[in-house]
mmCIF file of C-alpha atoms in Angstrom:
data_model
loop_
_atom_site.group_PDB
_atom_site.id
_atom_site.type_symbol
_atom_site.label_atom_id
_atom_site.label_comp_id
_atom_site.label_asym_id
_atom_site.label_seq_id
_atom_site.Cartn_x
_atom_site.Cartn_y
_atom_site.Cartn_z
ATOM 1 C CA MET A 1 8.623 -2.950 -20.313
ATOM 2 C CA LYS A 2 10.754 -5.966 -21.271
ATOM 3 C CA ALA A 3 11.631 -6.643 -17.634
ATOM 4 C CA LYS A 4 7.974 -6.430 -16.638
ATOM 5 C CA SER A 5 7.069 -8.894 -19.386
ATOM 6 C CA LEU A 6 9.753 -11.275 -18.164
ATOM 7 C CA LEU A 7 8.438 -10.997 -14.608
ATOM 8 C CA PHE A 8 4.857 -11.657 -15.716
ATOM 9 C CA THR A 9 5.962 -14.659 -17.794
ATOM 10 C CA ALA A 10 7.931 -16.074 -14.871
ATOM 11 C CA ILE A 11 5.015 -15.671 -12.465
ATOM 12 C CA LEU A 12 2.649 -17.278 -14.960
ATOM 13 C CA ALA A 13 5.000 -20.211 -15.434
ATOM 14 C CA VAL A 14 5.318 -20.691 -11.678
ATOM 15 C CA THR A 15 1.621 -20.558 -10.900
ATOM 16 C CA SER A 16 0.616 -22.727 -13.866
ATOM 17 C CA ALA A 17 2.937 -25.521 -12.745
ATOM 18 C CA SER A 18 1.093 -26.160 -9.484
ATOM 19 C CA THR A 19 0.170 -29.702 -10.470
ATOM 20 C CA VAL A 20 3.803 -30.805 -10.152
ATOM 21 C CA ALA A 21 4.913 -28.368 -7.472
ATOM 22 C CA SER A 22 5.627 -29.179 -3.881
ATOM 23 C CA GLU A 23 5.230 -25.597 -2.689
ATOM 24 C CA THR A 24 4.317 -22.162 -4.031
ATOM 25 C CA LYS A 25 4.488 -19.013 -1.906
ATOM 26 C CA LEU A 26 3.856 -15.292 -2.204
ATOM 27 C CA ASP A 27 5.937 -12.865 -0.112
ATOM 28 C CA VAL A 28 4.803 -9.230 0.257
ATOM 29 C CA ARG A 29 6.932 -6.826 2.285
ATOM 30 C CA PHE A 30 6.986 -3.095 3.145
ATOM 31 C CA GLY A 31 10.047 -1.401 4.606
ATOM 32 C CA ASN A 32 11.292 1.942 5.849
ATOM 33 C CA ASN A 33 14.873 3.099 6.439
ATOM 34 C CA THR A 34 14.852 5.291 9.519
ATOM 35 C CA ASN A 35 17.760 7.680 8.812
ATOM 36 C CA SER A 36 17.521 8.037 5.035
ATOM 37 C CA ASP A 37 13.695 7.820 5.170
ATOM 38 C CA ILE A 38 13.594 5.504 2.155
ATOM 39 C CA LYS A 39 10.307 3.638 1.793
ATOM 40 C CA ASP A 40 10.284 0.446 -0.252
ATOM 41 C CA SER A 41 8.192 -2.620 -0.979
ATOM 42 C CA ARG A 42 8.692 -6.037 -2.516
ATOM 43 C CA VAL A 43 6.463 -8.653 -4.103
ATOM 44 C CA LYS A 44 8.048 -12.084 -4.539
ATOM 45 C CA PHE A 45 6.757 -15.386 -5.935
ATOM 46 C CA MET A 46 8.616 -18.535 -4.848
ATOM 47 C CA HIS A 47 8.169 -22.015 -6.217
ATOM 48 C CA THR A 48 9.857 -25.249 -5.103
ATOM 49 C CA PHE A 49 9.490 -28.387 -7.204
ATOM 50 C CA ASP A 50 9.446 -31.930 -5.845
ATOM 51 C CA SER A 51 12.811 -32.507 -7.522
ATOM 52 C CA GLY A 52 14.512 -29.859 -5.358
ATOM 53 C CA PHE A 53 14.578 -27.135 -8.010
ATOM 54 C CA TYR A 54 13.639 -23.660 -6.709
ATOM 55 C CA PHE A 55 12.670 -20.585 -8.704
ATOM 56 C CA SER A 56 11.580 -17.096 -7.650
ATOM 57 C CA ALA A 57 10.584 -13.845 -9.345
ATOM 58 C CA GLU A 58 10.593 -10.560 -7.464
ATOM 59 C CA ALA A 59 9.666 -6.933 -8.138
ATOM 60 C CA ALA A 60 10.981 -4.167 -5.857
ATOM 61 C CA GLN A 61 9.617 -0.641 -5.655
ATOM 62 C CA ILE A 62 10.706 2.655 -4.097
ATOM 63 C CA HIS A 63 7.988 4.852 -2.557
ATOM 64 C CA ASN A 64 9.117 8.454 -2.459
ATOM 65 C CA ASP A 65 6.225 10.540 -1.101
ATOM 66 C CA GLY A 66 4.375 7.634 0.486
ATOM 67 C CA TYR A 67 3.494 3.984 0.061
ATOM 68 C CA PHE A 68 0.301 4.764 -1.843
ATOM 69 C CA ALA A 69 1.167 8.217 -3.218
ATOM 70 C CA GLY A 70 0.520 9.102 -6.837
ATOM 71 C CA ASN A 71 2.803 10.313 -9.620
ATOM 72 C CA ASP A 72 2.520 13.397 -11.803
ATOM 73 C CA SER A 73 4.908 13.541 -14.762
ATOM 74 C CA ASN A 74 4.399 17.319 -14.994
ATOM 75 C CA ASP A 75 5.139 17.959 -11.321
ATOM 76 C CA PRO A 76 8.529 16.772 -9.977
ATOM 77 C CA ASP A 77 7.302 17.320 -6.416
ATOM 78 C CA THR A 78 4.631 14.655 -6.858
ATOM 79 C CA ASN A 79 6.591 11.455 -6.961
ATOM 80 C CA GLY A 80 5.129 8.309 -5.456
ATOM 81 C CA LEU A 81 5.752 4.739 -6.582
ATOM 82 C CA LYS A 82 8.827 4.041 -8.711
ATOM 83 C CA ALA A 83 10.027 0.666 -9.995
ATOM 84 C CA ALA A 84 13.481 -0.136 -8.634
ATOM 85 C CA ALA A 85 14.511 -3.583 -9.891
ATOM 86 C CA GLN A 86 13.374 -7.066 -10.805
ATOM 87 C CA GLU A 87 15.114 -10.115 -9.416
ATOM 88 C CA PHE A 88 15.072 -13.734 -10.583
ATOM 89 C CA GLU A 89 16.632 -16.662 -8.771
ATOM 90 C CA ALA A 90 17.093 -20.332 -9.621
ATOM 91 C CA THR A 91 18.806 -23.006 -7.546
ATOM 92 C CA TYR A 92 18.870 -26.758 -7.021
ATOM 93 C CA LYS A 93 19.211 -28.458 -3.649
ATOM 94 C CA PHE A 94 21.459 -31.523 -3.438
ATOM 95 C CA GLN A 95 21.287 -33.660 -0.302
ATOM 96 C CA ILE A 96 24.724 -34.768 0.878
ATOM 97 C CA ASN A 97 23.137 -36.918 3.587
ATOM 98 C CA ASP A 98 20.156 -36.682 5.949
ATOM 99 C CA ASP A 99 21.598 -33.602 7.665
ATOM 100 C CA TRP A 100 23.672 -31.675 5.103
ATOM 101 C CA PHE A 101 22.896 -30.142 1.710
ATOM 102 C CA TRP A 102 24.546 -27.927 -0.873
ATOM 103 C CA SER A 103 22.911 -25.683 -3.497
ATOM 104 C CA PRO A 104 24.427 -23.956 -6.516
ATOM 105 C CA GLY A 105 22.323 -21.078 -7.793
ATOM 106 C CA LEU A 106 22.097 -17.872 -9.775
ATOM 107 C CA VAL A 107 20.408 -14.547 -9.030
ATOM 108 C CA MET A 108 19.846 -12.042 -11.847
ATOM 109 C CA VAL A 109 18.848 -8.467 -10.995
ATOM 110 C CA THR A 110 17.617 -6.109 -13.703
ATOM 111 C CA ALA A 111 17.264 -2.338 -13.276
ATOM 112 C CA PRO A 112 16.628 0.464 -15.804
ATOM 113 C CA ASN A 113 20.351 1.030 -16.544
ATOM 114 C CA TRP A 114 22.153 -2.157 -15.571
ATOM 115 C CA THR A 115 21.916 -5.890 -14.962
ATOM 116 C CA GLU A 116 23.769 -7.816 -12.288
ATOM 117 C CA TYR A 117 24.555 -11.542 -12.276
ATOM 118 C CA ARG A 118 25.096 -13.208 -8.917
ATOM 119 C CA PRO A 119 26.140 -16.877 -9.008
ATOM 120 C CA TYR A 120 26.410 -18.497 -5.601
ATOM 121 C CA LEU A 121 26.981 -21.675 -3.637
ATOM 122 C CA LYS A 122 25.142 -22.579 -0.413
ATOM 123 C CA LEU A 123 26.004 -25.152 2.228
ATOM 124 C CA GLY A 124 23.604 -25.950 5.058
ATOM 125 C CA THR A 125 22.607 -28.303 7.833
ATOM 126 C CA VAL A 126 20.021 -28.806 10.577
ATOM 127 C CA PHE A 127 21.160 -29.877 14.035
ATOM 128 C CA ASP A 128 19.331 -32.222 16.385
ATOM 129 C CA ASN A 129 18.075 -29.277 18.474
ATOM 130 C CA GLY A 130 16.327 -27.816 15.401
ATOM 131 C CA LEU A 131 18.881 -25.063 14.720
ATOM 132 C CA SER A 132 19.298 -24.517 10.977
ATOM 133 C CA VAL A 133 22.613 -23.109 9.719
ATOM 134 C CA THR A 134 23.169 -22.067 6.100
ATOM 135 C CA SER A 135 26.193 -20.300 4.630
ATOM 136 C CA ARG A 136 26.544 -18.792 1.163
ATOM 137 C CA TYR A 137 29.299 -17.368 -1.009
ATOM 138 C CA ARG A 138 28.058 -15.138 -3.848
ATOM 139 C CA TYR A 139 29.918 -13.292 -6.622
ATOM 140 C CA ASN A 140 28.180 -10.100 -7.769
ATOM 141 C CA TRP A 141 29.074 -9.026 -11.332
ATOM 142 C CA SER A 142 27.484 -6.032 -13.058
ATOM 143 C CA ASN A 143 27.354 -5.363 -16.795
ATOM 144 C CA ASP A 144 27.829 -1.645 -16.038
ATOM 145 C CA ALA A 145 31.536 -1.134 -16.721
ATOM 146 C CA ASN A 146 31.646 2.116 -14.703
ATOM 147 C CA GLY A 147 29.053 1.664 -12.006
ATOM 148 C CA LYS A 148 31.338 1.830 -8.946
ATOM 149 C CA ASN A 149 33.775 4.479 -7.660
ATOM 150 C CA LYS A 150 37.381 3.657 -6.839
ATOM 151 C CA LEU A 151 38.406 4.747 -3.349
ATOM 152 C CA ASP A 152 41.641 6.370 -4.515
ATOM 153 C CA GLY A 153 39.682 8.814 -6.687
ATOM 154 C CA SER A 154 41.191 7.506 -9.908
ATOM 155 C CA GLY A 155 37.807 6.936 -11.529
ATOM 156 C CA THR A 156 35.146 4.273 -11.824
ATOM 157 C CA THR A 157 35.099 0.544 -12.440
ATOM 158 C CA ARG A 158 32.804 -2.423 -12.764
ATOM 159 C CA GLY A 159 30.956 -3.797 -9.750
ATOM 160 C CA ALA A 160 32.490 -7.228 -9.086
ATOM 161 C CA SER A 161 32.218 -7.933 -5.377
ATOM 162 C CA ASN A 162 32.499 -10.988 -3.172
ATOM 163 C CA GLN A 163 29.657 -11.526 -0.701
ATOM 164 C CA PHE A 164 29.302 -13.866 2.262
ATOM 165 C CA ASP A 165 26.052 -14.665 4.100
ATOM 166 C CA LEU A 166 25.208 -16.753 7.138
ATOM 167 C CA TRP A 167 21.681 -17.688 8.240
ATOM 168 C CA LEU A 168 20.918 -19.019 11.725
ATOM 169 C CA SER A 169 17.267 -19.957 12.256
ATOM 170 C CA LYS A 170 15.176 -21.881 14.751
ATOM 171 C CA SER A 171 11.471 -22.384 15.374
ATOM 172 C CA PHE A 172 9.777 -22.365 18.761
ATOM 173 C CA GLY A 173 6.350 -23.770 18.066
ATOM 174 C CA ASP A 174 4.640 -21.319 15.714
ATOM 175 C CA VAL A 175 7.313 -18.646 16.229
ATOM 176 C CA GLY A 176 10.406 -18.559 14.032
ATOM 177 C CA LEU A 177 13.622 -16.591 14.615
ATOM 178 C CA MET A 178 16.381 -15.877 12.105
ATOM 179 C CA TYR A 179 19.667 -13.947 12.149
ATOM 180 C CA ASN A 180 21.489 -13.085 8.907
ATOM 181 C CA PRO A 181 24.861 -11.298 8.939
ATOM 182 C CA ARG A 182 26.099 -10.253 5.479
ATOM 183 C CA TYR A 183 29.563 -9.105 4.358
ATOM 184 C CA ARG A 184 30.534 -7.701 0.937
ATOM 185 C CA PHE A 185 34.013 -6.782 -0.331
ATOM 186 C CA GLN A 186 35.617 -5.411 -3.490
ATOM 187 C CA ASP A 187 39.270 -4.413 -3.247
ATOM 188 C CA GLY A 188 39.727 -0.653 -3.532
ATOM 189 C CA VAL A 189 36.134 0.005 -4.645
ATOM 190 C CA ASP A 190 33.555 1.983 -2.645
ATOM 191 C CA GLN A 191 30.700 -0.241 -1.419
ATOM 192 C CA GLY A 192 28.548 2.771 -0.543
ATOM 193 C CA THR A 193 30.238 3.036 2.855
ATOM 194 C CA GLY A 194 33.312 5.077 1.908
ATOM 195 C CA ARG A 195 35.233 1.802 2.326
ATOM 196 C CA ASP A 196 35.766 -1.248 0.168
ATOM 197 C CA ASP A 197 33.628 -3.457 2.417
ATOM 198 C CA TYR A 198 30.063 -3.475 3.731
ATOM 199 C CA TRP A 199 28.205 -5.133 6.614
ATOM 200 C CA GLU A 200 24.498 -5.736 7.070
ATOM 201 C CA HIS A 201 22.724 -7.492 9.949
ATOM 202 C CA THR A 202 19.124 -8.701 9.820
ATOM 203 C CA VAL A 203 17.020 -10.169 12.640
ATOM 204 C CA MET A 204 13.671 -11.640 11.606
ATOM 205 C CA VAL A 205 10.771 -13.002 13.653
ATOM 206 C CA ASN A 206 7.717 -14.665 12.117
ATOM 207 C CA TYR A 207 4.535 -16.213 13.415
ATOM 208 C CA LYS A 208 2.720 -19.031 11.633
ATOM 209 C CA LEU A 209 -0.964 -18.207 11.957
ATOM 210 C CA ASN A 210 -2.051 -21.279 9.986
ATOM 211 C CA GLU A 211 -1.038 -23.319 6.942
ATOM 212 C CA THR A 212 -1.584 -20.304 4.672
ATOM 213 C CA TRP A 213 -0.483 -17.134 6.471
ATOM 214 C CA THR A 214 2.863 -16.299 8.113
ATOM 215 C CA PRO A 215 3.397 -12.612 8.984
ATOM 216 C CA TYR A 216 6.897 -11.463 9.870
ATOM 217 C CA MET A 217 9.009 -8.494 10.942
ATOM 218 C CA GLU A 218 12.632 -7.701 10.077
ATOM 219 C CA LEU A 219 14.991 -5.330 11.912
ATOM 220 C CA VAL A 220 18.024 -4.410 9.808
ATOM 221 C CA SER A 221 21.280 -2.599 10.565
ATOM 222 C CA VAL A 222 22.793 -1.203 7.361
ATOM 223 C CA ASP A 223 26.480 -0.222 7.304
ATOM 224 C CA GLU A 224 27.548 3.424 6.948
ATOM 225 C CA THR A 225 25.610 4.213 3.770
ATOM 226 C CA TYR A 226 23.803 7.257 5.220
ATOM 227 C CA VAL A 227 25.571 10.634 5.050
ATOM 228 C CA ASP A 228 24.078 13.390 7.206
ATOM 229 C CA GLU A 229 23.957 17.113 6.373
ATOM 230 C CA ASN A 230 27.431 17.598 7.870
ATOM 231 C CA GLY A 231 28.961 14.878 5.695
ATOM 232 C CA LYS A 232 29.258 12.408 8.560
ATOM 233 C CA ARG A 233 28.643 8.771 7.736
ATOM 234 C CA GLU A 234 26.255 6.818 9.938
ATOM 235 C CA ASN A 235 24.583 3.442 9.971
ATOM 236 C CA ASP A 236 21.102 3.308 8.526
ATOM 237 C CA TYR A 237 18.403 1.133 10.081
ATOM 238 C CA ALA A 238 15.378 -0.489 8.465
ATOM 239 C CA ILE A 239 12.102 -1.857 9.780
ATOM 240 C CA ARG A 240 10.270 -4.231 7.460
ATOM 241 C CA LEU A 241 6.827 -5.784 7.850
ATOM 242 C CA GLY A 242 5.468 -8.457 5.555
ATOM 243 C CA PHE A 243 3.705 -11.758 5.172
ATOM 244 C CA VAL A 244 4.237 -15.043 3.361
ATOM 245 C CA MET A 245 1.169 -16.689 1.856
ATOM 246 C CA THR A 246 1.314 -20.365 0.910
ATOM 247 C CA LEU A 247 -0.720 -20.787 -2.260
#
C-alpha cells in the first residue's frame, strides 16, 4: 500500500507540473515470454523538465492466467493480475558540447520483500548521420542481505551486481530502430543463468503516427534463465507490444 501511495504521489506531481515541463509521456506495454510463458505489463509516466531534469514512475504487473483474468483469494487456481514491482528514476542531463552529454542518475525498485538501489552514469552522443549512441554503467544494490545464491553452493548473499548497457538508435522518417545489448555480472553469484553473468538483447521498432501516439514492438533475447522439464537451461525470448503517448 505504501508503494502504491508513493507511485500515485509521484504521478500526481509529474502531471501537475505541466506548466513548467518540456515533455510528459505515458508508456503502456504488454509482454509475453515464449518459453516460460510469463505474461507481464508495465505502465510508466515520464517527465522531462526544461532544465534537463528527468523523472519517471513505473508500475509492473505479472499476469498469470491471462492479461485480464480475475483473482480469487479462496481458489489458488484462479490467479490473474499480480503486482510485481514499482520503479522510480531520476536523472539530470549535462551537455558537454553540442554533440556529447553525460547523465548521472538513480533508479529505485520496490517489491513486496525487497528494495533495490541502482545508481548509474550515462554517456551519449549523436553523430552527423543521425545515429544516437548511449552507454551506461549501473550498480545494482539490494537491501535483501540473502537474496542471491552463491555458485559454489556455500549459501546466499546480497545482490550487488555491475551492469553495462549500450543503446544504438536511428530514425528513418517516422520509423525508429533501437538495439540494446545488456550485460550484468556479480563475481561468484548466480544471475539466474547458473553463471555469475547475464546477457540480454533487445531490438525495438516504433512508428510515430502523429505528435501524440507512437506504437512500438520489442523483440528480446533473455539469457539462460529458463529451465525445461529435463533441467536443461535455455534462452527465453520475449515479445512486447506497447505505445508511448505524449501528453
